[in-house]
């Protein structure tokens, strides 16, 4: 690694650290219903939306009502995306006259975007018209991110309020998150991306004649506006099939840096916002420190693996864009899998075995290293609750977290939210290797095939969306089984968290005593780190050893897959 690489990495972390509290305060203010002064001109728009929908934004919702509103709204969004894909041959803004998307792929895509996964079994420039991209996928990018923010806000309220029957209002949380946070940020980022050369056009695809005398179709489209929310909302679904490796989606080293930073900004800000909303800023700082520790550690180990691989595999540029190079590609790979983003600027299947394994491990942790917008924070809080429960067992006291007693119900919900995606991943892998269709989907052999399958199910169940490029994702197993995995990984986690929030909201806060386990110091950070590592070691260690670790050992012996 050169000095410029070290400067690049340091600048990335430094800007993230500076931006986090600024965006965190903004996010907290929006979720409290007190947007920044420079955005209050949008308040009449908010009121019109409520009146049009017949919504009382001030009405408190119990957790079942909150969950019902969330599920029904997301179901409606998924149906709209599905219909747009099936009818796009008859819709405007389709200059290439694309026909209907195959039904299985259309369902998979609709589920993928409503769950914030953005798993893509299609290539956008060869399958989808502009209206489908904008009104379907682009809109869902906003709404799925806003859903994550809403659940985070509901959870934060359950700790910060006196005993009440409600956890907030889903419609208010959804509208405010979109109107005052996601839209302004996306507009600003889209303008910056256009300045760097990202395409934003409604023109038909032009046809160019190459130097060899052959004709080449040049794909266009309103890409910049969609890429902005794709990164900021930790969605990750590319406008083009190559995602952010495509020069029309990510043309310059500066656009690469900005897009990569954007995908971590809101997940990091959510941690600070959680501290503001709950009044536990020091505790939020501990959560952030643990997340940053895992992220920096994964980046460091991945870079070591890439720069110290044996023979021709060392610093290999196969699968990487020359305009970016090794270090930015590795940083992006870890950022996109630490956050539940899933966008790529290099092919993860071409990373060194350990670097690919670390990208996989980032997801298997449960997308809690920053994670998705809102979802990363509430996933980490579930681990924190399990951590204080373990601490309570060791000292023989009823555990407390942020002033609320953690009892059997809370522990059951935290365990369910944490372990359900793990079960989905392992079951999906078992079915894949037990069936001919599952084995045939892998585009590699040996331990790399195991890593490829494990990566796919880990990506879908944890709502990441990235994949090893050699996987065939259009078969029945990954189309329909993957859709179920994405739904369980999203709503099978959200529902227990809302139930937990509703239960905690009805409890009285307990003042801290000399026996209360502190959650704002180094001891808790160590406990939290240990809880995360134990979870992954117990569940995934055998698979990781037989996949990326074994492939690394075989690479040292001169065998490649």
XYZ file of C-alpha atoms in Angstrom:
561
model
C 0.000 0.000 0.000
C 1.209 3.476 -0.843
C 1.055 6.630 1.253
C -1.743 7.906 -0.966
C -3.783 4.801 -0.132
C -3.333 5.449 3.586
C -4.339 9.096 3.107
C -7.399 7.978 1.149
C -8.524 5.663 3.945
C -7.849 8.231 6.667
C -9.772 10.929 4.788
C -12.742 8.605 4.366
C -12.956 7.780 8.078
C -12.326 11.400 9.108
C -15.129 12.779 6.917
C -17.474 10.071 8.189
C -16.671 10.995 11.799
C -17.249 14.701 11.153
C -20.490 14.215 9.232
C -22.064 11.705 11.631
C -23.112 14.096 14.447
C -24.337 16.733 11.981
C -26.591 14.302 10.135
C -27.475 12.584 13.401
C -28.913 15.766 14.902
C -30.788 16.432 11.652
C -32.254 12.909 11.679
C -33.290 13.147 15.332
C -34.948 16.526 14.784
C -36.935 15.188 11.830
C -38.125 12.131 13.760
C -39.181 14.368 16.645
C -41.341 16.397 14.274
C -39.084 19.442 14.460
C -37.323 19.692 11.070
C -34.501 22.195 10.478
C -35.620 25.788 9.886
C -34.417 25.792 6.271
C -36.787 22.908 5.466
C -39.918 24.188 7.188
C -41.246 25.567 3.910
C -42.125 21.910 3.244
C -44.503 21.786 6.232
C -47.570 22.710 4.105
C -46.686 19.813 1.796
C -46.618 17.483 4.799
C -50.053 18.688 5.930
C -51.517 18.266 2.443
C -50.241 14.689 2.340
C -51.920 13.895 5.659
C -55.211 15.495 4.620
C -55.203 13.743 1.249
C -54.603 10.368 2.885
C -57.037 11.035 5.734
C -54.313 10.528 8.333
C -54.220 11.982 11.846
C -50.469 12.412 12.264
C -50.815 13.147 15.969
C -52.619 9.917 16.828
C -50.545 7.434 18.821
C -50.425 3.870 17.538
C -50.068 0.725 19.598
C -47.429 -1.614 18.260
C -49.969 -3.901 16.475
C -51.522 -0.882 14.711
C -48.065 0.458 13.852
C -47.055 -2.943 12.459
C -50.296 -3.295 10.483
C -49.838 0.136 8.899
C -46.219 -0.686 8.046
C -47.025 -4.079 6.530
C -50.024 -2.875 4.522
C -48.108 0.102 3.126
C -45.132 -2.037 2.123
C -47.425 -4.645 0.566
C -49.083 -1.948 -1.534
C -45.676 -0.666 -2.634
C -44.606 -4.154 -3.671
C -47.785 -4.682 -5.699
C -47.235 -1.390 -7.538
C -43.653 -2.354 -8.435
C -44.876 -5.752 -9.647
C -47.636 -4.251 -11.812
C -45.268 -1.701 -13.366
C -42.921 -4.497 -14.435
C -45.681 -6.648 -15.883
C -47.350 -3.792 -17.787
C -44.316 -1.765 -18.824
C -44.721 -2.751 -22.473
C -47.916 -0.656 -22.502
C -46.585 2.244 -20.428
C -44.898 5.513 -21.481
C -41.250 6.439 -20.900
C -40.114 3.142 -22.387
C -38.125 4.280 -25.446
C -36.534 0.851 -25.951
C -39.971 -0.814 -25.918
C -39.084 -3.397 -23.288
C -41.803 -5.984 -22.706
C -43.066 -7.496 -19.484
C -40.498 -8.851 -17.049
C -40.890 -12.639 -16.477
C -43.327 -13.155 -13.605
C -40.912 -14.909 -11.231
C -38.215 -12.288 -11.714
C -40.817 -9.514 -11.381
C -42.007 -10.878 -8.024
C -38.422 -11.305 -6.857
C -37.597 -7.730 -7.864
C -40.686 -6.292 -6.170
C -39.904 -8.135 -2.936
C -36.264 -7.150 -3.213
C -36.958 -3.428 -3.427
C -39.724 -3.288 -0.811
C -37.411 -5.029 1.691
C -34.489 -2.653 1.015
C -32.483 -5.621 -0.303
C -32.277 -4.689 -3.995
C -31.187 -8.159 -5.049
C -31.160 -7.998 -8.843
C -31.759 -11.023 -11.058
C -31.968 -8.758 -14.111
C -29.911 -6.094 -15.880
C -31.666 -2.740 -15.698
C -30.549 -1.325 -19.035
C -31.728 -4.470 -20.848
C -34.997 -5.089 -18.990
C -36.646 -2.004 -17.511
C -38.101 1.177 -18.984
C -37.548 4.574 -17.435
C -40.999 4.733 -15.810
C -40.516 1.358 -14.117
C -37.113 2.434 -12.857
C -38.361 5.774 -11.496
C -41.945 5.211 -10.332
C -41.301 1.656 -9.201
C -37.759 1.042 -8.049
C -36.761 4.650 -7.366
C -39.825 5.404 -5.240
C -39.397 2.176 -3.311
C -35.793 3.143 -2.579
C -37.118 6.123 -0.633
C -39.941 4.285 1.101
C -37.965 1.238 2.217
C -35.322 3.491 3.773
C -38.035 5.579 5.449
C -39.557 2.376 6.839
C -36.257 1.531 8.526
C -36.086 5.022 10.029
C -39.660 4.694 11.293
C -38.933 1.429 13.115
C -35.791 2.924 14.642
C -37.797 5.930 15.852
C -40.455 3.673 17.392
C -37.791 1.690 19.236
C -36.069 4.840 20.501
C -39.376 6.211 21.821
C -39.954 3.056 23.846
C -36.875 3.872 25.924
C -37.307 7.628 26.164
C -40.977 7.896 27.161
C -42.897 7.480 30.353
C -45.355 4.539 30.330
C -47.673 5.057 27.355
C -49.773 2.849 25.159
C -48.237 3.873 21.831
C -44.909 4.000 20.028
C -45.631 6.878 17.652
C -47.397 7.194 14.327
C -46.083 5.244 11.352
C -47.522 7.633 8.754
C -45.918 10.657 10.398
C -42.564 8.883 10.728
C -42.699 7.765 7.094
C -43.641 11.159 5.638
C -41.213 13.173 7.750
C -38.285 10.844 7.040
C -38.909 11.056 3.310
C -39.820 14.728 3.023
C -37.314 16.347 5.374
C -34.345 13.987 5.185
C -34.169 11.577 2.261
C -35.451 13.900 -0.479
C -33.192 16.903 0.328
C -30.096 14.731 0.709
C -30.834 12.830 -2.499
C -31.398 16.025 -4.469
C -28.054 17.447 -3.344
C -26.191 14.215 -4.068
C -27.826 13.806 -7.489
C -26.642 17.287 -8.528
C -23.093 16.409 -7.467
C -23.204 13.119 -9.380
C -24.438 14.817 -12.551
C -21.490 17.207 -12.277
C -19.191 14.168 -12.320
C -20.728 12.751 -15.484
C -23.371 10.346 -14.176
C -26.082 10.191 -16.834
C -29.527 11.768 -16.317
C -31.519 11.549 -19.530
C -34.895 10.502 -20.912
C -33.583 10.094 -24.464
C -33.655 6.737 -26.285
C -30.443 4.725 -26.379
C -28.167 6.114 -29.139
C -26.366 3.760 -31.486
C -22.669 4.401 -32.085
C -20.326 2.969 -34.688
C -17.104 1.659 -33.146
C -13.611 1.844 -34.641
C -14.057 -1.776 -35.693
C -17.062 -0.757 -37.771
C -19.653 -2.526 -35.610
C -22.668 -0.884 -34.029
C -22.941 -0.465 -30.259
C -25.997 0.572 -28.253
C -25.209 3.174 -25.566
C -27.590 2.814 -22.591
C -28.911 6.001 -21.006
C -31.600 6.900 -18.492
C -32.409 8.987 -15.403
C -29.631 7.312 -13.457
C -28.181 10.054 -11.215
C -31.446 10.685 -9.365
C -31.846 6.987 -8.618
C -28.213 6.394 -7.694
C -28.365 9.154 -5.086
C -31.096 7.451 -3.041
C -29.674 4.035 -3.900
C -26.562 4.979 -1.916
C -28.067 7.202 0.781
C -30.917 4.784 1.511
C -28.593 1.737 1.659
C -30.633 0.226 -1.156
C -27.834 -0.689 -3.542
C -29.768 -1.683 -6.659
C -27.945 -0.381 -9.711
C -29.584 1.451 -12.595
C -27.242 -0.551 -14.831
C -26.380 -4.214 -14.496
C -22.787 -3.546 -13.474
C -23.976 -1.275 -10.678
C -21.361 1.281 -9.578
C -18.675 -0.431 -11.638
C -20.452 0.978 -14.722
C -18.806 4.188 -15.992
C -22.192 5.862 -16.550
C -23.124 5.223 -12.915
C -19.754 5.939 -11.285
C -17.439 7.618 -13.797
C -14.613 9.190 -11.763
C -12.505 8.555 -8.650
C -14.278 11.509 -7.007
C -17.749 10.127 -7.765
C -16.523 6.809 -6.379
C -15.429 8.420 -3.100
C -18.680 10.388 -2.771
C -20.938 7.416 -3.519
C -18.983 5.227 -1.108
C -19.209 7.826 1.651
C -22.922 8.328 0.978
C -23.769 4.703 1.655
C -22.438 4.961 5.244
C -23.610 8.483 6.113
C -27.171 7.776 7.234
C -26.465 4.422 8.941
C -23.758 6.149 10.998
C -25.992 9.164 11.627
C -28.757 6.878 12.909
C -26.522 5.827 15.793
C -26.041 9.446 16.860
C -29.746 10.143 16.334
C -30.583 7.210 18.604
C -28.457 8.751 21.329
C -30.221 12.094 20.922
C -33.710 10.551 20.883
C -33.102 8.404 23.974
C -30.957 10.916 25.851
C -28.159 8.316 26.015
C -25.473 9.918 23.868
C -22.570 8.213 25.635
C -24.187 4.831 25.092
C -24.693 5.661 21.411
C -21.017 6.607 21.224
C -20.124 3.132 22.516
C -22.333 1.506 19.869
C -20.690 3.647 17.191
C -17.208 2.780 18.452
C -17.924 -0.957 18.289
C -19.321 -0.612 14.769
C -16.286 1.399 13.670
C -13.941 -1.149 15.261
C -15.452 -4.000 13.263
C -15.473 -1.934 10.065
C -11.860 -0.769 10.331
C -10.758 -4.282 11.284
C -12.485 -5.812 8.256
C -10.991 -3.212 5.901
C -7.508 -3.733 7.339
C -7.627 -7.527 7.083
C -9.075 -7.372 3.563
C -6.322 -5.043 2.390
C -3.692 -7.275 3.983
C -5.168 -10.255 2.158
C -5.221 -8.485 -1.223
C -1.719 -7.040 -0.944
C -0.146 -10.240 0.421
C -1.803 -12.920 -1.685
C 0.695 -15.355 -3.246
C 1.891 -15.135 -6.826
C -0.342 -13.662 -9.520
C -3.208 -13.251 -7.042
C -1.356 -10.427 -5.276
C -3.016 -7.044 -5.953
C -4.930 -8.687 -8.794
C -6.994 -6.244 -10.851
C -9.216 -8.937 -12.359
C -12.768 -7.919 -11.512
C -11.703 -4.426 -10.459
C -11.987 -1.144 -12.339
C -8.639 0.378 -13.343
C -9.943 3.885 -12.663
C -10.362 2.931 -8.990
C -7.676 0.367 -8.184
C -7.309 -2.087 -5.313
C -7.690 0.047 -2.174
C -10.887 1.921 -3.157
C -12.387 -1.371 -4.366
C -11.663 -3.108 -1.057
C -12.941 -0.151 0.957
C -16.182 -0.160 -1.049
C -16.580 -3.952 -0.676
C -16.452 -3.630 3.104
C -18.579 -0.484 3.263
C -21.331 -1.989 1.113
C -21.477 -5.226 3.120
C -21.113 -3.530 6.507
C -24.035 -1.321 5.573
C -26.885 -3.327 4.043
C -26.274 -1.551 0.742
C -25.081 -4.198 -1.672
C -23.892 -1.892 -4.449
C -20.515 -2.806 -5.938
C -17.700 -1.093 -7.800
C -15.804 -4.370 -8.246
C -16.763 -8.018 -8.544
C -16.743 -9.650 -5.098
C -16.250 -13.098 -6.614
C -12.825 -11.916 -7.806
C -11.602 -10.756 -4.404
C -8.978 -12.813 -2.611
C -10.548 -15.640 -0.564
C -10.137 -13.869 2.767
C -11.306 -10.500 1.420
C -14.403 -12.153 -0.038
C -14.874 -14.046 3.220
C -14.712 -10.832 5.240
C -17.304 -9.202 2.990
C -19.453 -12.267 3.660
C -18.801 -12.090 7.415
C -19.869 -8.439 7.474
C -23.310 -9.555 6.307
C -23.492 -12.654 8.483
C -23.026 -10.495 11.574
C -26.600 -9.429 10.879
C -25.878 -6.140 9.076
C -25.149 -4.417 12.390
C -21.821 -2.809 11.449
C -23.652 0.425 10.645
C -26.126 -1.693 8.670
C -29.096 -0.306 6.790
C -30.765 3.049 7.395
C -32.445 2.514 10.758
C -32.178 -1.269 10.519
C -28.494 -1.417 11.402
C -29.124 0.517 14.597
C -32.103 -1.528 15.740
C -30.217 -4.731 14.934
C -27.321 -3.608 17.115
C -29.733 -2.696 19.924
C -31.005 -6.296 19.882
C -27.430 -7.489 20.390
C -27.008 -4.918 23.181
C -30.120 -6.250 24.922
C -28.746 -9.787 24.723
C -25.443 -8.482 26.074
C -26.991 -6.874 29.160
C -29.059 -10.040 29.656
C -25.863 -12.102 29.754
C -24.321 -9.589 32.143
C -27.399 -9.857 34.357
C -27.065 -13.630 34.447
C -23.455 -13.325 35.560
C -24.205 -10.997 38.484
C -27.604 -12.429 39.412
C -29.685 -9.294 38.745
C -32.591 -8.492 36.469
C -30.858 -6.747 33.559
C -31.657 -3.156 32.675
C -31.091 -1.277 29.444
C -31.490 2.500 29.223
C -33.589 2.505 32.375
C -36.000 -0.257 31.323
C -35.968 -3.733 32.865
C -35.182 -6.474 30.367
C -37.317 -9.490 31.162
C -38.262 -12.748 29.462
C -40.446 -11.212 26.740
C -37.793 -8.715 25.652
C -35.126 -11.418 25.529
C -37.350 -13.712 23.453
C -38.062 -10.944 20.946
C -34.374 -9.987 20.739
C -33.382 -13.619 20.189
C -36.047 -14.045 17.500
C -34.984 -10.879 15.672
C -31.327 -11.914 15.851
C -31.536 -15.615 15.019
C -34.317 -15.735 12.419
C -32.097 -14.458 9.556
C -29.403 -16.934 10.619
C -31.853 -19.818 10.347
C -32.980 -18.619 6.920
C -29.363 -18.481 5.699
C -28.482 -21.972 6.903
C -31.732 -23.513 5.642
C -31.298 -21.873 2.244
C -27.750 -23.200 1.972
C -28.855 -26.694 3.005
C -31.582 -26.764 0.340
C -29.167 -25.401 -2.276
C -26.576 -28.100 -1.681
C -29.185 -30.850 -1.332
C -30.788 -30.139 -4.715
C -29.441 -30.360 -8.236
C -30.846 -26.928 -9.099
C -29.072 -25.348 -6.147
C -25.717 -26.937 -6.947
C -26.024 -26.051 -10.635
C -26.569 -22.370 -9.785
C -23.020 -22.045 -8.485
C -20.643 -20.903 -11.202
C -17.542 -22.247 -9.456
C -16.289 -25.429 -7.815
C -14.768 -26.442 -4.509
C -14.802 -24.113 -1.496
C -15.494 -21.115 -3.728
C -18.863 -22.654 -4.630
C -19.730 -22.994 -0.943
C -18.774 -19.363 -0.351
C -20.835 -18.305 -3.364
C -23.996 -20.046 -2.132
C -23.510 -18.925 1.473
C -22.911 -15.373 0.259
C -26.143 -15.395 -1.771
C -28.359 -16.551 1.085
C -26.541 -14.328 3.579
C -27.092 -11.378 1.266
C -30.799 -12.038 0.766
C -31.688 -12.922 4.359
C -29.801 -9.909 5.707
C -31.234 -7.548 3.061
C -27.892 -6.676 1.465
C -28.426 -7.580 -2.182
C -24.876 -8.078 -3.447
C -23.772 -11.412 -4.896
C -20.855 -13.270 -6.401
C -21.194 -12.580 -10.116
C -20.932 -16.190 -11.282
C -24.128 -17.237 -9.477
C -27.164 -18.005 -11.655
C -29.906 -16.128 -9.802
C -32.844 -16.605 -12.202
C -33.676 -20.221 -11.340
C -36.753 -21.200 -9.346
C -34.877 -21.763 -6.079
C -33.248 -18.346 -5.906
C -36.195 -16.508 -7.450
C -38.932 -17.825 -5.160
C -36.860 -19.094 -2.246
C -34.881 -15.870 -2.305
C -38.081 -13.819 -2.217
C -39.199 -15.661 0.922
C -35.759 -15.216 2.486
C -35.855 -11.464 1.863
C -39.338 -11.130 3.363
C -38.394 -13.115 6.467
C -35.108 -11.250 6.827
C -36.917 -7.903 6.739
C -40.312 -8.277 8.370
C -39.390 -11.271 10.521
C -36.992 -8.884 12.252
C -39.164 -5.753 12.237
C -42.197 -7.383 13.878
C -40.374 -8.689 16.993
C -38.685 -5.305 17.362
C -42.011 -3.464 17.227
C -43.461 -5.934 19.744
C -40.477 -5.337 22.014
C -40.850 -1.569 21.605
C -44.536 -1.720 22.479
C -43.818 -3.789 25.574
C -41.037 -1.479 26.756
C -43.121 1.639 26.123
C -45.557 0.470 28.794
C -42.848 0.047 31.428
C -41.692 2.595 33.955
C -38.112 3.771 33.818
C -35.960 2.437 36.646
C -33.410 4.871 38.129
C -29.846 3.539 37.991
C -28.373 2.106 41.175
C -24.937 0.941 42.248
C -25.809 -2.510 40.887
C -26.856 -1.312 37.430
C -24.551 -2.516 34.679
C -23.266 0.609 32.886
C -23.804 0.644 29.128
C -21.688 3.697 28.365
C -18.171 2.504 29.055
C -15.366 0.260 27.832
C -16.653 -2.774 29.763
C -19.918 -2.729 27.858
C -18.039 -2.264 24.574
C -16.036 -5.422 25.303
C -19.209 -7.300 26.269
C -20.977 -6.186 23.097
C -18.019 -7.154 20.916
C -17.834 -10.558 22.569
C -21.565 -11.164 22.136
C -21.315 -10.412 18.413
C -18.294 -12.665 17.893
C -19.766 -15.542 19.894
C -22.959 -15.409 17.862
C -21.115 -15.598 14.547
C -18.605 -18.179 15.783
C -21.297 -20.537 17.022
C -23.542 -20.241 13.978
C -21.310 -19.727 10.961
C -17.767 -20.773 11.928
C -17.917 -24.261 10.316
C -19.247 -22.857 7.034
C -16.671 -20.058 6.962
C -13.852 -22.543 7.578
C -15.019 -24.822 4.754
C -15.505 -21.851 2.417
C -13.190 -18.817 2.349
C -10.665 -20.105 4.914
C -10.146 -23.401 3.081
C -9.937 -21.576 -0.249
C -7.241 -19.309 1.210
C -5.217 -22.317 2.399
C -5.529 -23.958 -1.012
C -4.437 -20.700 -2.653
C -1.287 -20.784 -0.542
C -0.720 -24.279 -1.928
C -1.096 -22.997 -5.488
C -4.703 -23.999 -6.225
C -7.237 -21.465 -7.447
C -10.973 -21.714 -8.149
